[in-house]
């Protein structure tokens, strides 16, 4: 065949392959356009999972009637005009490809009206050809209708799944956008039924509510709110408590300047931050927003813009890692923000249980305030002294018991031990209720954190191998070893380049004797080249320390004295990450007097 130029229709159909994969990708492009147009409310309406109809309606700026045909022209956009604009782009769109691509593979209509226009204008496209524009009815804003997606490209249509599946993709997509653009109202209607309604949220309370609307109470009730700033980067959002980890990486939302992205650098940083508190194979849940100077990130990497490239990936990596690591370190047992389940979530649980109990018994409890039930701490200490002999409370300071003149504000969050239950749990009385501690899990975490601190102090020593090992690597890797020997010695590795594609390993990190040092070194090398940093040695070391801590921790069925139990409670309060054991299980839980009273339908 001779070389010839493709027709516009065919060009658009080919381009559609890059951005339009399924109904959800159409919805993404259309809602993003609405958001770029400054809409305060966006309505998404679908029929048959979007395969029959997708209609997206907004109250944004609208398009001038004489510009409508341009909106459907390839590489025509109102969002950038120069390379400089592209480098600083903050709008979600900028390629000018979405509308012509979508129009090329569907029965398409664009209806739009600006605030100044007397009426709206409607432009239809079928079989790649635009019909003449017509006056139409529409309030200021824009509606786009996409019918029979891929009707003209049967090969693609066959790739579409069941209506339910396609709808689920749209639902997830709308959720992703709703989490990022909280000030805008978003609604989703499927086959005539209102499915989602995300109300606009601008204050922390309503943002929390929208978070719960999007991800459920389970996440909203078990997360830490974070906010960090530094080096021109700003990170905010919510991260799930380690004890609320998931079996799938399905609740991970990361936004760069309002755009949802999947990024290896980010994923890696988050995984590292959780490395110490999550059981293998579990995934953290998070919603994180990174704000960064748009000139420091390239968003023009992928046609559907799912990916970005950071100019300084290493700095972004370290910033995210440090922010999350710090937040997670604060998950001490007893710390307010680190309670395993939020008060409301627990309250709801109990309320539900009480409700069903009450209704079977045929009476409805009255609501009542139980805060007067809280005993002053002095009284608790007196009780404690009465039980375990006078003077215990004052003199037993080594076990961490507060002196008798302590007031409520100085009461230890985990309270005072009452007893041991079946050799497994410690029961402890606090200002407002009961705490139950899994003693092995708690002790294991404390031991682990101590070992880490002790190890961290002396740096990573290296021991020499009797027989150096030689490893085949790529030329790029060998170059790296030659150029940056200190990166390896800091980690306890002694390596040298011995040939263009060969390195020799002469020393390994002291504590890691016996592990597969070759594999570890190769992994470290890959990390250093790809990410500029690595925590593999630390991870390996921590794994080892974790195992040691587990073996050293008190076993079930060992009887503890009250003083020992109290000492453990005080240690937990003082230890980072003590809210969960080394495997990510919770170490303690709380039952407040209010919850206990509700269980017994008391004081109502
Ligand atoms: P891009 O978003 O990359 O600019 P599109 O093909 O998605 O490309 O849209 C082309 C142009 O049409 C946009 O630049 C914008 O000017 C206009 N447009 C599209 N959708 C809307 C909308 N909902 N409201 C206002 N203008 C819109
Ligand atoms: Mg667009």
XYZ file of C-alpha atoms and ligand atoms in Angstrom:
632
model
C 0.000 0.000 0.000
C 1.187 3.515 -0.671
C 1.542 5.885 2.277
C -1.486 8.092 2.740
C -2.934 10.376 5.387
C -5.681 8.887 7.551
C -9.111 10.464 7.571
C -10.010 12.664 10.548
C -12.648 10.191 11.642
C -10.174 7.346 11.694
C -7.561 9.487 13.471
C -10.099 10.267 16.166
C -11.118 6.644 16.475
C -7.508 5.613 16.931
C -6.954 8.380 19.459
C -10.064 7.262 21.316
C -8.239 4.004 22.015
C -5.896 5.906 24.301
C -8.438 7.708 26.455
C -11.726 5.879 26.053
C -11.505 2.361 27.340
C -14.966 2.010 28.883
C -17.864 4.119 30.176
C -15.873 5.064 33.283
C -13.160 6.695 31.171
C -15.800 8.772 29.360
C -17.247 9.855 32.698
C -13.768 10.784 33.896
C -13.117 13.071 30.937
C -16.549 14.698 31.075
C -16.590 15.302 34.830
C -13.044 16.661 34.694
C -14.141 19.082 31.982
C -17.020 20.180 34.205
C -14.665 20.707 37.140
C -12.257 22.659 34.932
C -15.201 24.840 33.880
C -15.719 25.816 37.524
C -18.941 23.872 38.055
C -20.298 23.805 41.604
C -22.550 20.883 40.829
C -22.106 17.986 38.424
C -24.797 15.410 37.634
C -23.823 12.101 36.104
C -26.637 10.024 34.676
C -26.176 6.540 33.253
C -28.270 3.939 31.557
C -27.150 0.323 31.399
C -23.846 0.955 33.112
C -23.188 3.843 30.727
C -23.163 1.629 27.647
C -26.534 2.948 26.478
C -26.265 6.507 27.825
C -23.884 8.727 29.718
C -25.094 12.247 30.427
C -22.942 14.698 32.372
C -24.476 18.026 33.203
C -22.768 20.944 34.922
C -23.419 24.538 35.942
C -19.971 25.726 34.870
C -18.853 28.487 32.526
C -20.395 27.015 29.375
C -19.003 27.340 25.861
C -19.715 30.181 23.429
C -21.904 29.043 20.534
C -19.269 29.967 17.950
C -16.656 27.924 19.837
C -18.666 24.711 19.992
C -17.218 23.193 16.801
C -13.715 23.939 18.128
C -14.423 22.014 21.312
C -14.833 18.975 19.068
C -11.676 19.586 17.120
C -8.552 17.596 17.907
C -5.809 19.403 19.800
C -8.080 22.372 20.441
C -8.193 23.509 24.050
C -8.915 26.636 26.060
C -6.632 25.518 28.881
C -3.124 26.103 27.583
C -1.662 28.216 24.820
C 2.079 27.735 25.195
C 4.723 25.330 26.431
C 5.089 27.538 29.470
C 1.383 27.102 30.255
C 1.773 23.345 29.886
C 4.625 23.253 32.375
C 2.585 25.092 34.969
C -0.771 23.499 34.170
C -3.249 23.171 37.033
C -6.384 22.229 35.107
C -7.280 18.555 34.854
C -7.407 18.668 31.054
C -5.057 20.274 28.561
C -4.644 17.931 25.606
C -7.808 18.879 23.733
C -8.445 15.261 22.781
C -11.275 13.972 24.921
C -14.384 15.388 23.251
C -13.361 14.574 19.637
C -12.266 11.074 20.715
C -15.512 10.352 22.538
C -17.574 11.823 19.696
C -15.785 9.537 17.240
C -16.962 6.367 18.958
C -20.517 7.213 20.059
C -23.717 9.072 19.196
C -22.719 12.347 20.728
C -24.382 15.635 21.655
C -22.933 18.738 23.284
C -25.349 21.337 24.667
C -23.905 24.444 26.213
C -24.748 27.952 27.251
C -22.674 30.738 28.755
C -24.125 33.126 31.323
C -24.396 35.873 28.666
C -26.035 33.789 25.945
C -29.782 34.077 25.395
C -30.215 30.414 24.751
C -28.186 27.241 24.625
C -26.764 25.645 21.487
C -26.787 21.962 20.660
C -24.276 20.211 18.469
C -24.663 16.568 17.482
C -22.126 14.199 16.026
C -22.897 10.870 14.415
C -20.611 8.620 12.399
C -17.854 11.156 12.975
C -19.809 13.958 11.304
C -21.167 17.038 13.054
C -24.720 18.125 12.283
C -25.405 21.871 12.042
C -25.732 23.570 15.433
C -29.255 24.153 16.748
C -30.732 26.404 19.418
C -31.705 24.456 22.551
C -33.036 24.741 26.097
C -30.444 24.561 28.872
C -29.534 26.691 31.890
C -26.043 28.266 31.896
C -23.563 25.383 31.880
C -22.954 22.334 29.751
C -24.419 18.899 29.137
C -22.739 16.170 27.180
C -24.680 13.115 26.058
C -22.890 9.994 24.952
C -25.126 7.245 23.593
C -24.260 3.730 22.439
C -20.588 3.879 23.220
C -18.484 1.984 20.650
C -21.506 1.280 18.436
C -19.294 2.075 15.450
C -16.328 0.018 16.690
C -17.784 -3.427 17.437
C -14.359 -4.845 18.265
C -14.128 -2.494 21.239
C -17.704 -2.932 22.272
C -17.043 -6.612 22.759
C -14.522 -5.728 25.466
C -17.197 -4.148 27.615
C -18.347 -6.171 30.594
C -21.667 -6.729 32.286
C -23.708 -3.657 33.104
C -23.013 -4.167 36.817
C -19.254 -4.229 36.261
C -19.217 -1.141 34.068
C -21.353 0.682 36.583
C -19.001 -0.329 39.413
C -16.118 1.248 37.493
C -18.043 4.486 37.058
C -19.032 4.471 40.708
C -15.398 4.089 41.770
C -14.333 6.807 39.364
C -16.917 9.243 40.710
C -15.849 8.343 44.250
C -12.239 9.105 43.342
C -13.206 12.521 41.975
C -15.547 13.213 44.895
C -12.750 12.640 47.396
C -10.554 15.179 45.643
C -13.006 17.966 44.849
C -14.887 18.216 48.084
C -16.285 21.693 47.503
C -18.210 20.535 44.445
C -21.461 18.669 44.602
C -21.474 15.383 42.677
C -24.438 13.163 41.970
C -24.694 9.820 40.273
C -27.911 8.379 38.850
C -28.143 4.899 37.322
C -31.173 3.667 35.370
C -33.288 6.430 36.865
C -32.222 5.709 40.466
C -30.169 8.156 42.546
C -27.165 6.097 43.659
C -24.708 8.597 45.116
C -24.917 12.124 46.304
C -21.753 13.808 47.499
C -22.704 17.014 49.242
C -20.311 19.957 49.058
C -17.911 20.115 52.009
C -15.664 22.971 53.015
C -15.172 22.678 56.795
C -13.429 19.791 58.578
C -16.692 18.354 59.893
C -18.385 18.137 56.537
C -15.188 16.874 54.917
C -15.163 14.053 57.433
C -18.775 13.325 56.543
C -17.982 13.271 52.841
C -15.086 10.939 53.554
C -17.522 8.616 55.296
C -19.986 8.949 52.392
C -17.263 7.893 49.980
C -15.426 5.197 51.925
C -17.803 4.188 54.667
C -17.817 4.668 58.424
C -15.288 1.910 58.871
C -12.542 3.966 57.269
C -13.686 7.358 58.534
C -13.801 6.006 62.081
C -10.388 4.361 62.015
C -8.036 6.797 60.408
C -5.588 9.484 61.414
C -5.902 12.931 59.888
C -2.516 14.202 58.796
C -1.083 17.470 57.564
C 2.596 18.102 56.845
C 4.486 20.824 55.078
C 8.097 21.224 54.043
C 10.389 21.942 51.107
C 7.537 23.451 49.117
C 5.476 20.279 49.521
C 2.207 20.003 51.366
C 0.681 16.663 52.274
C -2.696 16.291 53.909
C -5.486 13.752 54.176
C -6.257 10.631 56.142
C -4.367 7.414 56.666
C -5.966 4.239 57.943
C -4.955 2.879 61.318
C -2.685 -0.135 60.835
C -5.254 -2.215 62.687
C -7.767 -1.287 59.991
C -5.631 -2.642 57.164
C -7.245 -4.370 54.210
C -6.689 -7.546 52.279
C -6.743 -5.590 49.011
C -5.086 -2.340 47.978
C -8.560 -1.052 47.174
C -8.795 2.036 49.350
C -5.714 3.923 48.305
C -6.300 7.363 46.901
C -3.423 9.655 46.094
C -3.827 13.049 44.487
C -1.229 15.399 43.112
C -2.654 18.902 42.839
C -6.167 17.453 42.744
C -5.417 14.793 40.133
C -5.712 11.129 41.094
C -2.540 9.277 40.156
C -0.870 5.931 40.594
C 2.796 6.404 41.143
C 5.553 3.957 42.042
C 7.512 6.451 44.087
C 4.448 7.250 46.169
C 3.331 3.642 46.573
C 6.795 2.706 47.695
C 7.021 5.532 50.221
C 3.664 4.613 51.730
C 4.507 0.932 51.890
C 7.757 1.737 53.653
C 6.026 3.950 56.157
C 3.680 1.126 57.060
C 6.354 -1.568 56.835
C 6.718 -1.796 60.558
C 3.094 -1.869 61.559
C 1.387 -4.038 58.946
C 1.215 -7.754 58.679
C 2.671 -9.147 55.461
C 0.204 -9.092 52.613
C -2.063 -6.511 54.241
C -2.652 -3.129 52.615
C -3.117 0.249 54.249
C -6.074 2.448 53.361
C -5.384 6.120 52.693
C -6.617 9.303 51.066
C -3.726 11.689 50.553
C -3.431 15.013 48.823
C -0.033 16.282 47.740
C 0.248 19.917 46.730
C 3.374 20.770 44.799
C 4.502 23.518 42.451
C 3.164 22.281 39.077
C 6.571 23.012 37.577
C 8.061 20.299 39.731
C 5.830 17.591 38.325
C 5.188 16.444 34.773
C 1.537 15.491 34.255
C 1.867 14.941 30.530
C 3.131 11.378 30.776
C 0.041 9.345 29.993
C -2.898 10.148 27.649
C -5.418 9.424 30.393
C -3.117 11.198 32.895
C -3.084 8.358 35.420
C 0.606 8.887 35.976
C 2.923 11.736 36.772
C 6.669 12.161 36.876
C 8.242 14.102 39.707
C 11.246 16.225 38.923
C 12.716 15.260 42.267
C 11.245 11.866 43.011
C 13.613 11.164 45.841
C 12.620 14.259 47.757
C 8.917 13.535 47.279
C 9.517 9.952 48.373
C 11.307 10.997 51.548
C 8.756 13.672 52.352
C 5.842 11.264 52.110
C 7.682 8.556 53.973
C 8.660 10.871 56.825
C 5.198 12.417 57.114
C 3.454 9.062 57.374
C 6.134 7.423 59.475
C 5.834 10.200 62.018
C 2.050 10.024 62.065
C 2.134 6.263 62.519
C 4.752 6.463 65.257
C 2.248 8.446 67.278
C -0.109 5.476 67.387
C 0.778 4.878 71.016
C -1.641 2.976 73.117
C -3.889 5.385 74.959
C -3.136 8.355 72.702
C -6.434 9.996 71.820
C -5.942 9.883 68.080
C -4.759 6.316 68.216
C -7.753 4.703 69.773
C -8.379 1.476 67.860
C -11.887 2.542 66.963
C -13.308 6.013 67.208
C -15.723 6.745 69.997
C -18.580 7.207 67.557
C -17.956 3.967 65.763
C -17.827 2.093 69.040
C -20.881 3.948 70.252
C -22.766 2.941 67.164
C -21.775 -0.678 67.593
C -23.039 -0.705 71.132
C -26.138 1.267 70.212
C -27.000 -1.294 67.569
C -26.490 -4.179 69.972
C -28.520 -2.448 72.660
C -31.252 -1.610 70.283
C -31.852 -5.186 69.257
C -31.656 -6.364 72.876
C -34.131 -3.684 73.911
C -36.601 -4.422 71.190
C -36.703 -8.123 72.013
C -37.413 -7.216 75.605
C -40.132 -4.889 74.432
C -39.042 -1.657 76.002
C -37.291 1.372 74.595
C -34.453 2.796 76.670
C -34.354 6.503 77.418
C -31.251 8.436 76.564
C -29.192 9.658 79.513
C -25.899 11.349 80.172
C -23.396 9.117 81.894
C -20.448 11.449 82.255
C -21.150 11.854 85.968
C -20.198 8.204 86.317
C -16.532 8.968 85.866
C -14.762 8.526 89.169
C -12.170 11.097 90.115
C -8.773 9.547 89.864
C -8.060 10.070 93.562
C -10.902 7.734 94.355
C -9.584 5.189 91.892
C -6.203 5.313 93.490
C -7.817 4.819 96.883
C -9.723 1.824 95.562
C -6.554 0.520 94.139
C -4.718 0.960 97.413
C -7.554 -0.723 99.281
C -7.370 -3.733 97.009
C -3.652 -4.155 96.862
C -2.608 -2.878 100.266
C -2.142 0.638 101.595
C 0.762 2.613 100.276
C 1.044 0.693 97.021
C -0.154 3.626 94.998
C 2.302 6.072 96.506
C 5.378 3.929 96.767
C 5.121 1.784 93.685
C 6.267 4.518 91.343
C 8.715 2.142 89.701
C 5.730 0.348 88.290
C 4.521 3.635 86.886
C 1.650 4.268 89.236
C 0.763 7.909 89.568
C 1.128 9.493 93.000
C -2.020 10.058 95.034
C -2.117 13.792 94.412
C -2.568 13.307 90.693
C -5.605 14.985 89.190
C -7.798 13.833 86.331
C -5.611 15.366 83.673
C -2.630 13.341 84.819
C -4.470 10.077 84.919
C -2.682 7.492 82.794
C -4.675 6.819 79.627
C -4.502 3.077 80.093
C -5.487 3.273 83.758
C -4.632 0.810 86.493
C -4.531 -2.949 86.199
C -7.271 -4.855 87.934
C -6.627 -8.427 86.950
C -5.429 -10.905 84.386
C -8.007 -12.822 82.403
C -7.272 -16.419 81.388
C -3.587 -15.629 81.336
C -4.025 -13.688 78.086
C -5.634 -10.321 78.772
C -5.020 -7.581 81.273
C -8.087 -5.753 82.536
C -7.496 -2.192 83.569
C -9.732 0.480 85.061
C -9.528 3.976 83.611
C -11.163 7.304 84.360
C -14.110 6.423 82.165
C -14.238 2.698 81.797
C -12.363 -0.482 81.120
C -9.319 -1.258 79.007
C -8.479 -4.752 77.796
C -4.896 -5.404 76.752
C -3.498 -8.367 74.858
C -0.398 -8.720 76.980
C 1.717 -10.745 74.573
C 0.977 -8.460 71.644
C 1.724 -5.366 73.711
C 4.925 -6.717 75.159
C 6.127 -7.824 71.774
C 5.763 -4.312 70.356
C 7.519 -2.733 73.321
C 10.429 -5.152 73.043
C 10.670 -4.558 69.335
C 10.738 -0.779 69.617
C 13.445 -1.063 72.305
C 15.582 -3.308 70.150
C 15.242 -0.922 67.231
C 16.252 2.053 69.341
C 19.233 0.166 70.728
C 20.329 -0.947 67.269
C 19.732 2.413 65.661
C 22.115 4.101 68.083
C 25.205 2.284 66.987
C 24.690 2.517 63.244
C 25.081 -0.429 60.944
C 28.288 -2.323 61.475
C 29.764 -4.406 58.750
C 31.480 -7.767 59.047
C 33.863 -9.040 56.437
C 33.162 -12.200 54.515
C 35.867 -14.840 54.633
C 35.467 -15.467 50.953
C 34.321 -12.446 48.918
C 31.421 -13.226 46.621
C 31.270 -12.037 43.082
C 28.019 -10.938 41.477
C 27.134 -10.345 37.847
C 25.306 -7.063 37.372
C 24.458 -4.678 34.532
C 26.994 -2.077 33.448
C 24.675 0.607 34.810
C 24.626 -1.045 38.207
C 28.379 -1.514 38.249
C 28.806 2.170 37.341
C 26.620 3.070 40.276
C 28.626 0.936 42.710
C 31.807 2.522 41.502
C 30.445 6.054 41.730
C 28.784 5.800 45.138
C 30.618 3.371 47.413
C 29.511 5.311 50.513
C 25.823 4.567 49.784
C 26.671 0.942 50.419
C 29.068 1.301 53.320
C 26.423 3.314 55.175
C 24.238 0.242 54.990
C 26.969 -2.125 56.114
C 27.850 -3.485 52.682
C 31.403 -3.495 51.381
C 31.265 -3.732 47.619
C 33.670 -3.036 44.807
C 33.539 -3.083 41.085
C 35.918 -5.700 39.752
C 34.977 -5.820 36.071
C 32.684 -3.889 33.679
C 29.695 -5.982 34.737
C 30.893 -7.583 37.918
C 31.000 -6.506 41.530
C 32.530 -8.184 44.512
C 30.845 -8.358 47.912
C 33.361 -8.320 50.756
C 31.347 -7.299 53.784
C 27.715 -7.496 54.905
C 25.631 -5.812 57.653
C 26.618 -7.449 60.937
C 23.160 -8.231 62.209
C 22.139 -9.850 58.961
C 24.626 -12.657 58.963
C 22.890 -15.687 57.570
C 20.345 -13.897 55.387
C 20.641 -14.079 51.622
C 23.067 -11.172 51.357
C 23.454 -11.474 47.588
C 19.767 -11.020 46.950
C 19.562 -8.231 49.505
C 22.439 -6.397 47.852
C 20.858 -6.717 44.411
C 17.565 -5.375 45.766
C 19.358 -2.524 47.510
C 21.164 -1.691 44.303
C 17.916 -1.616 42.309
C 16.288 0.626 44.924
C 19.180 3.041 44.998
C 19.190 3.386 41.234
C 15.402 3.587 40.832
C 14.389 5.487 43.931
C 17.576 7.086 45.177
C 17.151 5.538 48.591
C 16.470 2.219 50.197
C 15.200 0.910 53.468
C 15.688 -2.748 52.675
C 18.542 -3.284 55.076
C 16.578 -1.617 57.821
C 13.525 -3.665 56.896
C 15.466 -6.922 57.006
C 17.019 -5.934 60.286
C 13.625 -4.947 61.688
C 12.155 -8.244 60.642
C 14.844 -9.980 62.590
C 14.378 -7.770 65.635
C 10.659 -8.309 65.412
C 11.149 -12.064 65.580
C 13.508 -11.666 68.514
C 10.971 -9.465 70.294
C 8.247 -11.997 69.658
C 10.263 -14.773 71.246
C 11.218 -12.596 74.186
C 7.683 -11.351 74.848
C 5.675 -12.762 77.717
C 3.872 -15.900 76.722
C 0.235 -16.480 77.396
C -0.516 -18.098 80.747
C 2.355 -16.470 82.545
C 0.957 -14.948 85.704
C 1.826 -11.287 86.114
C 1.703 -9.379 89.369
C -0.363 -6.207 89.450
C 2.848 -4.193 89.554
C 4.104 -5.974 86.443
C 0.824 -5.363 84.681
C 0.928 -1.677 85.561
C 4.511 -1.442 84.387
C 3.441 -2.893 81.053
C 0.601 -0.357 80.757
C 3.001 2.527 81.451
C 5.460 1.136 78.896
C 2.707 0.964 76.312
C 1.805 4.589 76.876
C 5.410 5.576 76.323
C 6.142 3.416 73.289
C 5.718 4.484 69.693
C 3.333 2.412 67.588
C 2.230 0.466 70.665
C -1.394 0.594 69.507
C -0.677 -2.447 67.384
C 1.631 -5.420 67.671
C 4.430 -6.150 65.226
C 1.969 -7.931 62.990
C -0.538 -5.097 62.887
C -3.045 -6.569 65.300
C -4.445 -4.214 67.946
C -2.852 -4.477 71.388
C -5.721 -3.042 73.363
C -9.325 -2.007 73.243
C -11.573 0.154 75.342
C -15.083 -0.166 76.751
C -16.278 3.125 78.190
C -18.715 3.334 81.095
C -21.236 4.709 78.637
C -20.859 1.657 76.452
C -21.026 -0.698 79.428
C -24.080 1.094 80.765
C -25.746 0.788 77.412
C -25.088 -2.909 77.344
C -26.984 -3.140 80.612
C -29.623 -0.565 79.640
C -28.566 1.346 82.712
C -29.319 4.993 83.570
C -31.826 5.507 80.799
P -9.269 19.582 27.214
O -10.089 19.338 28.433
O -7.996 18.827 27.249
O -9.093 21.018 26.912
P -11.511 18.441 25.801
O -11.618 17.765 24.494
O -11.921 17.654 26.997
O -10.028 18.947 25.962
O -12.378 19.754 25.751
C -12.114 20.728 24.753
C -12.516 22.103 25.191
O -13.923 22.193 25.291
C -11.998 22.497 26.560
O -10.710 23.057 26.473
C -13.033 23.512 27.013
O -12.729 24.786 26.540
C -14.288 23.050 26.339
N -15.150 22.275 27.252
C -15.284 20.931 27.305
N -16.173 20.558 28.243
C -16.603 21.694 28.833
C -17.536 21.986 29.906
N -18.184 20.999 30.568
N -17.736 23.284 30.228
C -17.073 24.272 29.595
N -16.203 24.060 28.576
C -15.960 22.797 28.193
Mg -10.935 17.526 28.938
